[in-house]
């Protein structure tokens, strides 16, 4: 029996990197996974790789019409969402001291969701060896990052996927409002 048997998961930005590793793991644990990303080619590759119980919906997570289309597809095909991993997210930069109460509540007010039995947790990855890393950093930069990690090696996408599985499954049923940092201990130094 899988940890996510019969669950419906939606992962934005799930065509590459750690969210793709998460999509693979969620399907292996019994979920049907919808992934959204902008490049159709990468979505097609992900669907081929995972092979079953995976639906790709092309779109931009920053575009409300695309998000509506994603939601409509999930609703039409599966009825509802059990797990949402908003991976393709960007923070809204705001200067410390100028953050408004409204902005804070918008991000952190979980009791809006309490009655709907929705838990909200944040998975914060440290440096993880994904294709994006290869694109952005040369060997010297990667070595500099790794020198800050106690084990001396970046995380792998599958090491983030297992943490995401914990947060997505009933294993974390009493975990709510948590920021879980998976960075090999870098921030603890
Ligand atoms: N790797 C790290 O060390 C690290 C550390 C801390 C935080 N993060 C953050 O964690 C997230 C995933 O990182 P990763 O390294 O796994 O990235 P990645 O390999 O580049 O994957 C990013 C995924 O998001 C999709 N995406 C990007 N912008 C999107 C948008 N506007 N709408 C929908 N999909 C979008 C990409 O596909 P398309 O380009 O086709 O849309 C791709 O599927 C990113 O937000 C990154 O900033 C990464």
CSV table of C-alpha atoms in Angstrom, one decimal, residues 9-85:
chain,number,residue,atom,x,y,z
A,9,UNK,CA,-1.6,15.9,-6.3
A,10,UNK,CA,-1.0,19.1,-8.3
A,11,UNK,CA,2.6,20.2,-8.7
A,12,UNK,CA,3.4,23.5,-10.3
A,13,UNK,CA,6.8,23.5,-12.1
A,14,UNK,CA,6.9,19.7,-12.0
A,15,UNK,CA,8.5,19.0,-15.3
A,16,UNK,CA,12.2,19.2,-14.1
A,17,UNK,CA,14.3,19.4,-11.0
A,18,UNK,CA,13.3,18.4,-7.5
A,19,UNK,CA,9.5,18.7,-8.3
A,20,UNK,CA,9.9,16.2,-11.1
A,21,UNK,CA,11.6,13.8,-8.6
A,22,UNK,CA,8.6,14.5,-6.3
A,23,UNK,CA,6.1,13.7,-9.0
A,24,UNK,CA,7.9,10.4,-9.7
A,25,UNK,CA,7.8,9.5,-6.0
A,26,UNK,CA,4.2,10.6,-5.5
A,27,UNK,CA,3.1,8.4,-8.4
A,28,UNK,CA,5.1,5.5,-7.0
A,29,UNK,CA,3.3,6.0,-3.7
A,30,UNK,CA,-0.1,5.7,-5.4
A,31,UNK,CA,-1.1,9.3,-6.3
A,32,UNK,CA,-2.3,10.7,-9.6
A,33,UNK,CA,-0.2,13.8,-10.3
A,34,UNK,CA,-0.9,16.8,-12.4
A,35,UNK,CA,2.2,18.9,-13.3
A,36,UNK,CA,2.2,22.4,-14.7
A,37,UNK,CA,5.1,24.1,-16.5
A,38,UNK,CA,5.6,26.5,-19.4
A,39,UNK,CA,7.6,24.4,-21.8
A,40,UNK,CA,5.6,21.7,-23.5
A,41,UNK,CA,8.7,19.7,-24.5
A,42,UNK,CA,9.8,19.3,-20.9
A,43,UNK,CA,6.3,18.3,-19.9
A,44,UNK,CA,6.2,15.7,-22.6
A,45,UNK,CA,9.6,14.3,-21.4
A,46,UNK,CA,8.3,14.1,-17.8
A,47,UNK,CA,5.1,12.3,-18.8
A,48,UNK,CA,7.2,9.8,-20.9
A,49,UNK,CA,9.5,9.3,-17.9
A,50,UNK,CA,6.8,8.7,-15.3
A,51,UNK,CA,4.6,6.8,-17.7
A,52,UNK,CA,1.4,6.4,-15.8
A,53,UNK,CA,-0.9,8.4,-13.5
A,54,UNK,CA,0.5,11.7,-14.7
A,55,UNK,CA,-1.2,14.5,-16.5
A,56,UNK,CA,0.7,17.5,-17.9
A,57,UNK,CA,-1.1,20.9,-18.2
A,58,UNK,CA,1.0,23.5,-20.0
A,59,UNK,CA,0.8,27.0,-18.4
A,60,UNK,CA,2.4,29.7,-16.3
A,61,UNK,CA,1.9,29.5,-12.5
A,62,UNK,CA,2.0,33.3,-12.5
A,63,UNK,CA,-0.9,33.6,-14.9
A,64,UNK,CA,-4.3,33.4,-13.2
A,65,UNK,CA,-6.1,32.3,-16.4
A,66,UNK,CA,-3.5,29.4,-16.7
A,67,UNK,CA,-4.1,28.5,-13.1
A,68,UNK,CA,-7.9,28.5,-13.7
A,69,UNK,CA,-7.3,26.2,-16.7
A,70,UNK,CA,-5.2,23.9,-14.5
A,71,UNK,CA,-7.9,23.8,-11.8
A,72,UNK,CA,-10.6,23.2,-14.4
A,73,UNK,CA,-8.6,20.2,-15.8
A,74,UNK,CA,-8.1,18.7,-12.4
A,75,UNK,CA,-11.8,19.2,-11.5
A,76,UNK,CA,-13.0,17.7,-14.7
A,77,UNK,CA,-10.8,14.7,-14.6
A,78,UNK,CA,-10.5,14.0,-10.8
A,79,UNK,CA,-13.0,16.2,-9.0
A,80,UNK,CA,-10.8,17.7,-6.3
A,81,UNK,CA,-7.2,18.2,-5.1
A,82,UNK,CA,-5.7,16.5,-2.1
A,83,UNK,CA,-2.1,17.7,-2.3
A,84,UNK,CA,-0.8,21.0,-3.8
A,85,UNK,CA,2.9,21.6,-4.1
